[in-house]
mmCIF file of C-alpha atoms and ligand atoms in Angstrom:
data_model
loop_
_atom_site.group_PDB
_atom_site.id
_atom_site.type_symbol
_atom_site.label_atom_id
_atom_site.label_comp_id
_atom_site.label_asym_id
_atom_site.label_seq_id
_atom_site.Cartn_x
_atom_site.Cartn_y
_atom_site.Cartn_z
ATOM 1 C CA MET B 318 4.457 46.340 10.937
ATOM 2 C CA ILE B 319 0.528 45.400 10.680
ATOM 3 C CA ASP B 320 -1.370 48.114 9.869
ATOM 4 C CA GLN B 321 -5.050 48.726 11.003
ATOM 5 C CA ALA B 322 -6.736 47.304 8.322
ATOM 6 C CA GLU B 323 -4.517 44.283 8.134
ATOM 7 C CA LYS B 324 -5.273 43.460 11.654
ATOM 8 C CA LEU B 325 -9.039 43.826 10.743
ATOM 9 C CA ARG B 326 -8.371 41.288 7.948
ATOM 10 C CA LEU B 327 -6.669 38.429 10.231
ATOM 11 C CA MET B 328 -9.350 39.210 12.838
ATOM 12 C CA VAL B 329 -11.792 38.491 9.764
ATOM 13 C CA ARG B 330 -10.133 35.330 8.783
ATOM 14 C CA HIS B 331 -9.796 33.661 12.131
ATOM 15 C CA HIS B 332 -13.699 33.773 12.330
ATOM 16 C CA GLU B 333 -14.162 32.960 8.985
ATOM 17 C CA ARG B 334 -15.226 29.065 8.639
ATOM 18 C CA ARG B 335 -12.936 26.232 7.115
ATOM 19 C CA ALA B 336 -12.863 23.253 5.899
ATOM 20 C CA VAL B 337 -11.600 20.238 8.749
ATOM 21 C CA VAL B 338 -8.503 18.529 6.822
ATOM 22 C CA PHE B 339 -7.591 14.976 7.482
ATOM 23 C CA ALA B 340 -4.391 14.027 6.041
ATOM 24 C CA VAL B 341 -3.924 10.000 5.289
ATOM 25 C CA THR B 342 -0.682 8.642 5.475
ATOM 26 C CA SER B 343 1.537 5.705 6.600
ATOM 27 C CA GLY B 344 5.258 5.008 7.363
ATOM 28 C CA LYS B 345 5.386 2.035 5.080
ATOM 29 C CA GLY B 346 4.288 2.083 1.953
ATOM 30 C CA GLY B 347 1.680 0.130 0.331
ATOM 31 C CA VAL B 348 -0.967 -0.245 3.530
ATOM 32 C CA GLY B 349 -4.187 0.956 1.723
ATOM 33 C CA LYS B 350 -3.335 5.024 1.949
ATOM 34 C CA SER B 351 -4.670 6.014 -1.337
ATOM 35 C CA ASN B 352 -8.305 3.659 -1.326
ATOM 36 C CA ILE B 353 -9.296 4.552 2.299
ATOM 37 C CA ALA B 354 -8.505 8.430 1.240
ATOM 38 C CA ALA B 355 -10.876 7.895 -1.913
ATOM 39 C CA ASN B 356 -13.585 5.709 -0.230
ATOM 40 C CA LEU B 357 -13.478 7.663 3.079
ATOM 41 C CA ALA B 358 -14.160 11.062 0.903
ATOM 42 C CA LEU B 359 -16.684 9.342 -1.401
ATOM 43 C CA CYS B 360 -18.790 8.118 2.155
ATOM 44 C CA LEU B 361 -18.315 11.511 3.477
ATOM 45 C CA ALA B 362 -19.605 13.399 0.193
ATOM 46 C CA ARG B 363 -22.561 10.678 0.222
ATOM 47 C CA THR B 364 -24.001 12.394 3.304
ATOM 48 C CA ASP B 365 -24.353 15.597 1.621
ATOM 49 C CA ARG B 366 -21.107 17.107 2.879
ATOM 50 C CA ARG B 367 -18.852 19.086 0.508
ATOM 51 C CA VAL B 368 -15.610 17.144 0.170
ATOM 52 C CA LEU B 369 -12.399 17.738 -1.639
ATOM 53 C CA LEU B 370 -9.663 14.944 -1.903
ATOM 54 C CA ILE B 371 -6.193 16.205 -2.664
ATOM 55 C CA ASP B 372 -3.506 14.088 -4.160
ATOM 56 C CA ALA B 373 -0.742 15.269 -2.632
ATOM 57 C CA ASP B 374 1.677 12.090 -3.228
ATOM 58 C CA LEU B 375 4.623 13.924 -4.940
ATOM 59 C CA GLY B 376 5.946 10.366 -6.252
ATOM 60 C CA LEU B 377 3.423 8.126 -7.465
ATOM 61 C CA ALA B 378 -0.141 10.048 -7.887
ATOM 62 C CA ASN B 379 -2.858 7.731 -8.485
ATOM 63 C CA LEU B 380 -6.302 8.936 -7.147
ATOM 64 C CA ASP B 381 -7.437 9.477 -10.907
ATOM 65 C CA VAL B 382 -6.854 6.809 -11.728
ATOM 66 C CA LEU B 383 -8.285 4.871 -8.972
ATOM 67 C CA LEU B 384 -11.513 7.063 -9.318
ATOM 68 C CA GLN B 385 -11.386 6.643 -12.629
ATOM 69 C CA VAL B 386 -11.506 10.499 -13.637
ATOM 70 C CA ARG B 387 -9.801 12.097 -16.384
ATOM 71 C CA ALA B 388 -8.137 15.210 -14.396
ATOM 72 C CA PRO B 389 -7.153 17.580 -17.112
ATOM 73 C CA ALA B 390 -4.704 19.410 -15.139
ATOM 74 C CA ASN B 391 -2.932 20.161 -11.756
ATOM 75 C CA LEU B 392 -1.530 22.427 -9.598
ATOM 76 C CA SER B 393 1.554 22.451 -11.649
ATOM 77 C CA HIS B 394 -0.988 24.123 -14.305
ATOM 78 C CA VAL B 395 -1.871 26.921 -11.782
ATOM 79 C CA ILE B 396 1.346 27.743 -11.120
ATOM 80 C CA ASN B 397 2.867 28.290 -14.505
ATOM 81 C CA GLY B 398 -0.303 30.284 -15.267
ATOM 82 C CA ARG B 399 -2.261 28.192 -17.808
ATOM 83 C CA ARG B 400 -5.006 27.537 -15.692
ATOM 84 C CA GLN B 401 -7.117 29.032 -12.868
ATOM 85 C CA LEU B 402 -7.388 27.262 -9.710
ATOM 86 C CA GLN B 403 -11.176 26.599 -10.306
ATOM 87 C CA ASP B 404 -10.019 25.232 -13.488
ATOM 88 C CA ILE B 405 -8.469 21.716 -12.361
ATOM 89 C CA ILE B 406 -11.429 20.948 -9.546
ATOM 90 C CA THR B 407 -12.088 17.936 -11.228
ATOM 91 C CA PRO B 408 -15.710 16.201 -10.161
ATOM 92 C CA GLY B 409 -15.768 12.481 -9.075
ATOM 93 C CA PRO B 410 -18.417 10.825 -8.111
ATOM 94 C CA ALA B 411 -21.682 11.571 -5.442
ATOM 95 C CA GLY B 412 -20.034 15.300 -5.826
ATOM 96 C CA LEU B 413 -16.508 14.594 -4.635
ATOM 97 C CA ARG B 414 -14.008 17.138 -5.934
ATOM 98 C CA LEU B 415 -10.642 15.785 -6.804
ATOM 99 C CA ILE B 416 -7.526 17.686 -7.354
ATOM 100 C CA CYS B 417 -4.399 16.303 -8.743
ATOM 101 C CA GLY B 418 -1.468 18.730 -7.210
ATOM 102 C CA ALA B 419 1.228 16.197 -7.201
ATOM 103 C CA SER B 420 4.122 18.073 -8.731
ATOM 104 C CA GLY B 421 2.505 21.725 -8.552
ATOM 105 C CA LEU B 422 2.874 21.268 -4.897
ATOM 106 C CA ALA B 423 6.385 20.948 -5.122
ATOM 107 C CA GLN B 424 6.837 24.059 -7.519
ATOM 108 C CA LEU B 425 5.403 26.121 -5.443
ATOM 109 C CA ALA B 426 8.955 27.240 -4.505
ATOM 110 C CA ASP B 427 9.491 28.536 -7.780
ATOM 111 C CA ILE B 428 6.960 30.944 -7.973
ATOM 112 C CA ASN B 429 7.453 34.567 -6.654
ATOM 113 C CA ASP B 430 5.962 36.154 -3.985
ATOM 114 C CA PHE B 431 3.120 38.012 -5.318
ATOM 115 C CA GLN B 432 1.802 35.145 -7.561
ATOM 116 C CA ARG B 433 2.371 32.582 -4.280
ATOM 117 C CA GLN B 434 0.249 34.986 -2.300
ATOM 118 C CA ARG B 435 -2.798 35.367 -5.073
ATOM 119 C CA LEU B 436 -2.666 31.490 -5.082
ATOM 120 C CA ILE B 437 -2.618 31.066 -1.613
ATOM 121 C CA GLN B 438 -5.655 33.168 -1.167
ATOM 122 C CA ASP B 439 -7.440 31.257 -3.880
ATOM 123 C CA MET B 440 -7.169 28.005 -2.151
ATOM 124 C CA GLU B 441 -8.027 29.939 1.228
ATOM 125 C CA TYR B 442 -11.348 30.780 -0.600
ATOM 126 C CA LEU B 443 -11.583 27.359 -1.901
ATOM 127 C CA GLU B 444 -11.406 25.974 2.035
ATOM 128 C CA GLN B 445 -14.065 28.000 2.727
ATOM 129 C CA GLN B 446 -16.154 26.590 -0.143
ATOM 130 C CA VAL B 447 -16.214 22.764 1.446
ATOM 131 C CA ASP B 448 -16.259 20.705 4.734
ATOM 132 C CA PHE B 449 -13.789 18.525 4.318
ATOM 133 C CA ILE B 450 -10.479 18.252 2.834
ATOM 134 C CA ILE B 451 -9.192 14.793 2.728
ATOM 135 C CA ILE B 452 -5.461 14.300 1.792
ATOM 136 C CA ASP B 453 -3.571 11.250 0.360
ATOM 137 C CA THR B 454 -0.026 11.828 1.445
ATOM 138 C CA GLY B 455 3.037 9.431 -0.206
ATOM 139 C CA ALA B 456 4.589 6.919 2.559
ATOM 140 C CA GLY B 457 7.341 7.382 4.751
ATOM 141 C CA ILE B 458 8.738 10.012 6.597
ATOM 142 C CA SER B 459 10.119 12.592 3.858
ATOM 143 C CA HIS B 460 9.908 16.816 4.447
ATOM 144 C CA ASN B 461 6.880 16.904 2.044
ATOM 145 C CA VAL B 462 4.745 14.111 3.849
ATOM 146 C CA VAL B 463 5.301 15.634 7.128
ATOM 147 C CA GLY B 464 4.494 18.997 5.982
ATOM 148 C CA PHE B 465 1.337 17.990 4.710
ATOM 149 C CA CYS B 466 0.424 16.190 8.104
ATOM 150 C CA ARG B 467 1.781 18.931 10.439
ATOM 151 C CA ALA B 468 -1.070 21.211 8.083
ATOM 152 C CA ALA B 469 -4.109 19.258 8.864
ATOM 153 C CA ASP B 470 -5.880 19.368 11.606
ATOM 154 C CA HIS B 471 -6.278 15.202 12.222
ATOM 155 C CA VAL B 472 -4.095 12.900 11.002
ATOM 156 C CA LEU B 473 -4.593 9.541 9.836
ATOM 157 C CA VAL B 474 -2.125 6.928 10.263
ATOM 158 C CA ILE B 475 -2.690 3.668 8.636
ATOM 159 C CA SER B 476 -0.934 0.650 9.789
ATOM 160 C CA THR B 477 -1.423 -3.044 8.762
ATOM 161 C CA PRO B 478 -0.926 -6.077 11.380
ATOM 162 C CA GLU B 479 2.666 -6.166 9.955
ATOM 163 C CA PRO B 480 5.113 -6.014 12.579
ATOM 164 C CA THR B 481 7.335 -3.698 9.854
ATOM 165 C CA SER B 482 3.973 -1.713 9.132
ATOM 166 C CA ILE B 483 3.824 -1.343 13.004
ATOM 167 C CA THR B 484 7.641 -0.330 13.513
ATOM 168 C CA ASP B 485 7.175 2.370 10.957
ATOM 169 C CA ALA B 486 3.736 3.963 11.882
ATOM 170 C CA TYR B 487 5.408 4.156 14.984
ATOM 171 C CA ALA B 488 8.138 6.106 13.265
ATOM 172 C CA MET B 489 5.975 8.097 11.724
ATOM 173 C CA ILE B 490 3.904 9.254 15.068
ATOM 174 C CA LYS B 491 7.414 9.841 16.693
ATOM 175 C CA ILE B 492 8.448 12.819 14.173
ATOM 176 C CA LEU B 493 4.739 14.223 14.062
ATOM 177 C CA SER B 494 4.898 14.107 17.683
ATOM 178 C CA ARG B 495 7.662 16.399 18.089
ATOM 179 C CA GLU B 496 5.692 19.127 15.951
ATOM 180 C CA PRO B 497 5.396 22.085 18.424
ATOM 181 C CA GLU B 498 1.792 22.559 16.940
ATOM 182 C CA GLY B 499 -0.600 19.938 18.312
ATOM 183 C CA VAL B 500 -2.309 17.603 15.129
ATOM 184 C CA LYS B 501 -4.574 15.578 16.584
ATOM 185 C CA LEU B 502 -3.181 11.645 15.810
ATOM 186 C CA SER B 503 -5.136 8.753 15.048
ATOM 187 C CA LEU B 504 -4.099 4.956 14.215
ATOM 188 C CA LEU B 505 -6.467 3.313 11.693
ATOM 189 C CA VAL B 506 -5.586 -0.644 11.222
ATOM 190 C CA ASN B 507 -5.867 -1.754 7.573
ATOM 191 C CA MET B 508 -6.401 -5.230 6.365
ATOM 192 C CA ALA B 509 -6.953 -6.548 9.799
ATOM 193 C CA ASP B 510 -8.408 -10.111 10.076
ATOM 194 C CA ASP B 511 -11.056 -9.108 12.781
ATOM 195 C CA ARG B 512 -11.539 -6.921 15.435
ATOM 196 C CA THR B 513 -9.274 -8.562 18.133
ATOM 197 C CA GLU B 514 -6.545 -8.388 15.789
ATOM 198 C CA ALA B 515 -6.816 -4.906 15.288
ATOM 199 C CA LYS B 516 -7.087 -3.881 18.566
ATOM 200 C CA LYS B 517 -4.362 -5.429 19.811
ATOM 201 C CA VAL B 518 -2.386 -3.420 16.974
ATOM 202 C CA TYR B 519 -3.672 -0.417 18.234
ATOM 203 C CA GLN B 520 -3.233 -1.191 21.888
ATOM 204 C CA ARG B 521 0.499 -1.856 21.407
ATOM 205 C CA LEU B 522 1.040 1.196 19.704
ATOM 206 C CA ALA B 523 -0.852 3.335 21.465
ATOM 207 C CA VAL B 524 0.663 2.238 24.967
ATOM 208 C CA VAL B 525 4.410 2.453 23.515
ATOM 209 C CA ALA B 526 3.422 5.938 21.943
ATOM 210 C CA LYS B 527 2.174 7.072 25.110
ATOM 211 C CA LYS B 528 5.053 5.721 27.366
ATOM 212 C CA PHE B 529 7.994 6.687 25.416
ATOM 213 C CA LEU B 530 6.564 9.774 23.249
ATOM 214 C CA SER B 531 3.977 11.068 25.976
ATOM 215 C CA VAL B 532 1.480 11.410 22.857
ATOM 216 C CA VAL B 533 -1.893 10.189 22.824
ATOM 217 C CA VAL B 534 -2.921 8.255 19.854
ATOM 218 C CA TYR B 535 -6.676 8.230 19.251
ATOM 219 C CA ASP B 536 -8.043 4.801 17.897
ATOM 220 C CA ALA B 537 -9.915 5.360 14.228
ATOM 221 C CA GLY B 538 -11.155 2.012 14.301
ATOM 222 C CA TYR B 539 -10.155 -0.921 11.516
ATOM 223 C CA ILE B 540 -10.772 -2.006 8.248
ATOM 224 C CA LEU B 541 -11.247 -5.186 7.489
ATOM 225 C CA ARG B 542 -8.823 -7.247 4.915
ATOM 226 C CA ASP B 543 -11.166 -8.004 1.896
ATOM 227 C CA ASP B 544 -10.918 -9.289 -1.368
ATOM 228 C CA HIS B 545 -13.185 -6.786 -2.836
ATOM 229 C CA PHE B 546 -10.551 -4.236 -2.456
ATOM 230 C CA THR B 547 -8.677 -5.868 -4.966
ATOM 231 C CA GLN B 548 -11.633 -6.191 -7.590
ATOM 232 C CA ALA B 549 -12.535 -2.760 -6.870
ATOM 233 C CA VAL B 550 -9.316 -1.374 -8.047
ATOM 234 C CA ARG B 551 -9.141 -3.801 -11.078
ATOM 235 C CA GLN B 552 -12.542 -2.382 -12.330
ATOM 236 C CA GLN B 553 -11.451 1.163 -11.096
ATOM 237 C CA GLN B 554 -14.631 1.556 -9.382
ATOM 238 C CA PRO B 555 -14.370 2.683 -5.937
ATOM 239 C CA LEU B 556 -15.018 0.228 -3.140
ATOM 240 C CA VAL B 557 -17.687 1.971 -1.629
ATOM 241 C CA LEU B 558 -19.988 2.604 -4.539
ATOM 242 C CA THR B 559 -19.106 -0.802 -6.170
ATOM 243 C CA PHE B 560 -19.813 -3.374 -3.162
ATOM 244 C CA PRO B 561 -21.214 -1.131 -0.808
ATOM 245 C CA HIS B 562 -22.051 -3.908 1.492
ATOM 246 C CA CYS B 563 -18.782 -5.658 1.848
ATOM 247 C CA GLN B 564 -17.523 -5.989 4.880
ATOM 248 C CA ALA B 565 -14.475 -3.420 4.430
ATOM 249 C CA ALA B 566 -17.042 -1.088 2.821
ATOM 250 C CA LEU B 567 -19.242 -1.336 5.730
ATOM 251 C CA CYS B 568 -15.655 -0.653 7.779
ATOM 252 C CA ILE B 569 -14.874 2.887 5.921
ATOM 253 C CA ASN B 570 -18.603 3.813 6.240
ATOM 254 C CA ALA B 571 -18.358 3.396 10.056
ATOM 255 C CA LEU B 572 -14.887 5.556 9.592
ATOM 256 C CA ALA B 573 -16.778 8.646 7.780
ATOM 257 C CA GLY B 574 -19.161 8.572 10.351
ATOM 258 C CA LYS B 575 -17.277 8.576 13.198
ATOM 259 C CA LEU B 576 -14.478 11.156 11.848
ATOM 260 C CA GLY B 577 -17.642 13.392 10.550
ATOM 261 C CA ARG B 578 -19.382 13.308 13.667
ATOM 262 C CA SER B 579 -15.912 14.311 15.760
ATOM 263 C CA ALA B 580 -15.039 17.182 13.283
ATOM 264 C CA ASN B 581 -18.646 18.560 13.303
ATOM 265 C CA ALA B 582 -17.521 22.028 14.320
ATOM 266 C CA ASP B 583 -15.853 24.504 11.886
ATOM 267 C CA ALA B 584 -11.719 24.532 12.525
ATOM 268 C CA PRO B 585 -10.380 27.321 14.127
ATOM 269 C CA GLY B 586 -7.349 29.058 13.170
ATOM 270 C CA MET B 587 -5.008 29.693 10.548
ATOM 271 C CA GLY B 588 -5.941 28.057 6.794
ATOM 272 C CA PHE B 589 -4.291 24.329 5.662
ATOM 273 C CA PHE B 590 -2.994 25.928 2.359
ATOM 274 C CA ARG B 591 -1.400 28.807 3.975
ATOM 275 C CA ARG B 592 0.222 26.136 6.565
ATOM 276 C CA VAL B 593 1.489 24.079 3.668
ATOM 277 C CA ALA B 594 3.238 27.081 2.236
ATOM 278 C CA ASN B 595 4.554 28.556 5.695
ATOM 279 C CA TRP B 596 6.320 24.607 6.141
ATOM 280 C CA PHE B 597 7.381 24.193 2.617
ATOM 281 C CA PHE B 598 8.839 27.576 1.486
HETATM 282 N N1 ATP V 1171 -8.749 -3.652 3.408
HETATM 283 C C1 ATP V 1171 -7.769 -3.860 2.613
HETATM 284 N N2 ATP V 1171 -8.391 -5.399 2.121
HETATM 285 C C2 ATP V 1171 -7.715 -6.387 0.718
HETATM 286 N N3 ATP V 1171 -6.962 -5.210 0.529
HETATM 287 C C3 ATP V 1171 -6.620 -3.677 0.457
HETATM 288 C C4 ATP V 1171 -7.224 -3.014 1.438
HETATM 289 N N4 ATP V 1171 -6.974 -2.143 1.802
HETATM 290 C C5 ATP V 1171 -5.695 -1.945 0.649
HETATM 291 N N5 ATP V 1171 -5.740 -3.089 -0.212
HETATM 292 C C6 ATP V 1171 -4.989 -3.357 -1.343
HETATM 293 O O1 ATP V 1171 -3.643 -2.936 -1.062
HETATM 294 C C7 ATP V 1171 -3.170 -2.140 -2.092
HETATM 295 C C8 ATP V 1171 -2.315 -0.902 -2.157
HETATM 296 O O2 ATP V 1171 -3.708 0.271 -1.432
HETATM 297 P P1 ATP V 1171 -3.050 1.774 -1.760
HETATM 298 O O3 ATP V 1171 -2.348 1.700 -3.177
HETATM 299 O O4 ATP V 1171 -4.315 2.494 -1.806
HETATM 300 O O5 ATP V 1171 -2.006 1.612 -0.605
HETATM 301 P P2 ATP V 1171 -0.664 3.173 -0.664
HETATM 302 O O6 ATP V 1171 -0.829 2.833 0.773
HETATM 303 O O7 ATP V 1171 -1.523 4.508 -1.007
HETATM 304 O O8 ATP V 1171 0.385 3.017 -1.388
HETATM 305 P P3 ATP V 1171 1.253 4.075 -1.776
HETATM 306 O O9 ATP V 1171 2.137 3.786 -0.462
HETATM 307 O O10 ATP V 1171 2.176 3.099 -2.908
HETATM 308 O O11 ATP V 1171 0.945 5.178 -1.862
HETATM 309 C C9 ATP V 1171 -4.377 -2.218 -3.336
HETATM 310 O O12 ATP V 1171 -3.907 -3.073 -4.403
HETATM 311 C C10 ATP V 1171 -5.665 -2.434 -2.500
HETATM 312 O O13 ATP V 1171 -6.663 -3.043 -3.436
HETATM 313 MG MG1 MG V 1172 -0.991 5.802 -2.128
#
């Protein structure tokens, strides 16, 4: 039974502002998720928004390498009691905050109820300290990836124009569209040769999703194929900071503007971390 104080606490919680959470995901691997998540986060951070980027790829976490930051610890150190949550937030370029949470998130299952509640509360507090949380997930339809997407407010499914990538994006959309809680789904076409090609990919996928899954897939736009990406990755420098005027950087800037505007209102309801915890355990 919920007592009066608990009811009040829940009411207050529901009216507290919290970050808007975007999950960046895909069916097929290697389509550009991590690069897009990092550069999108940077574009939002450059506009004075407080942005937290979380590496939630439980297999191959690599945002620290992409952004050339040294993350002294990750969530696993918080879980085993060696660090406080605030100690593992690594400052990145443009005021960005980064959490390397990879293995730690999987270990959440092993902690006791009391520790878990405390950690979730600390994380919920963190959610109130930022405007946007960007989650870079692994590829594919695993329990973990679906869990992060399900807990987000808005999922950006990335596909390239390759038929295999489109098929896998559709499979991901199919899984996510089954979730009872409506998550906003958008398709972002990466490595497009031009606008026409990207629009064709979007149309094809959106029409099939509407017809067979009765789900609306929004158009997040596209990012052009651009060799500057490879150069930026080799130099371990974020594209939007190193080559701010290249075609792909302009596309990511436009995407950040669009997402920033669409998400100006504070997100309602239960926090992201609590939803993640509910899904996993
Ligand atoms: N628009 C683009 N034009 C050219 N190359 C790109 C573009 N986007 C990404 N790449 C390249 O694609 C490669 C894969 O990118 P990334 O690691 O971000 O993919 P991912 O989806 O996160 O992969 P994984 O599924 O393994 O996590 C990188 O080498 C990157 O430079
Ligand atoms: Mg990746």
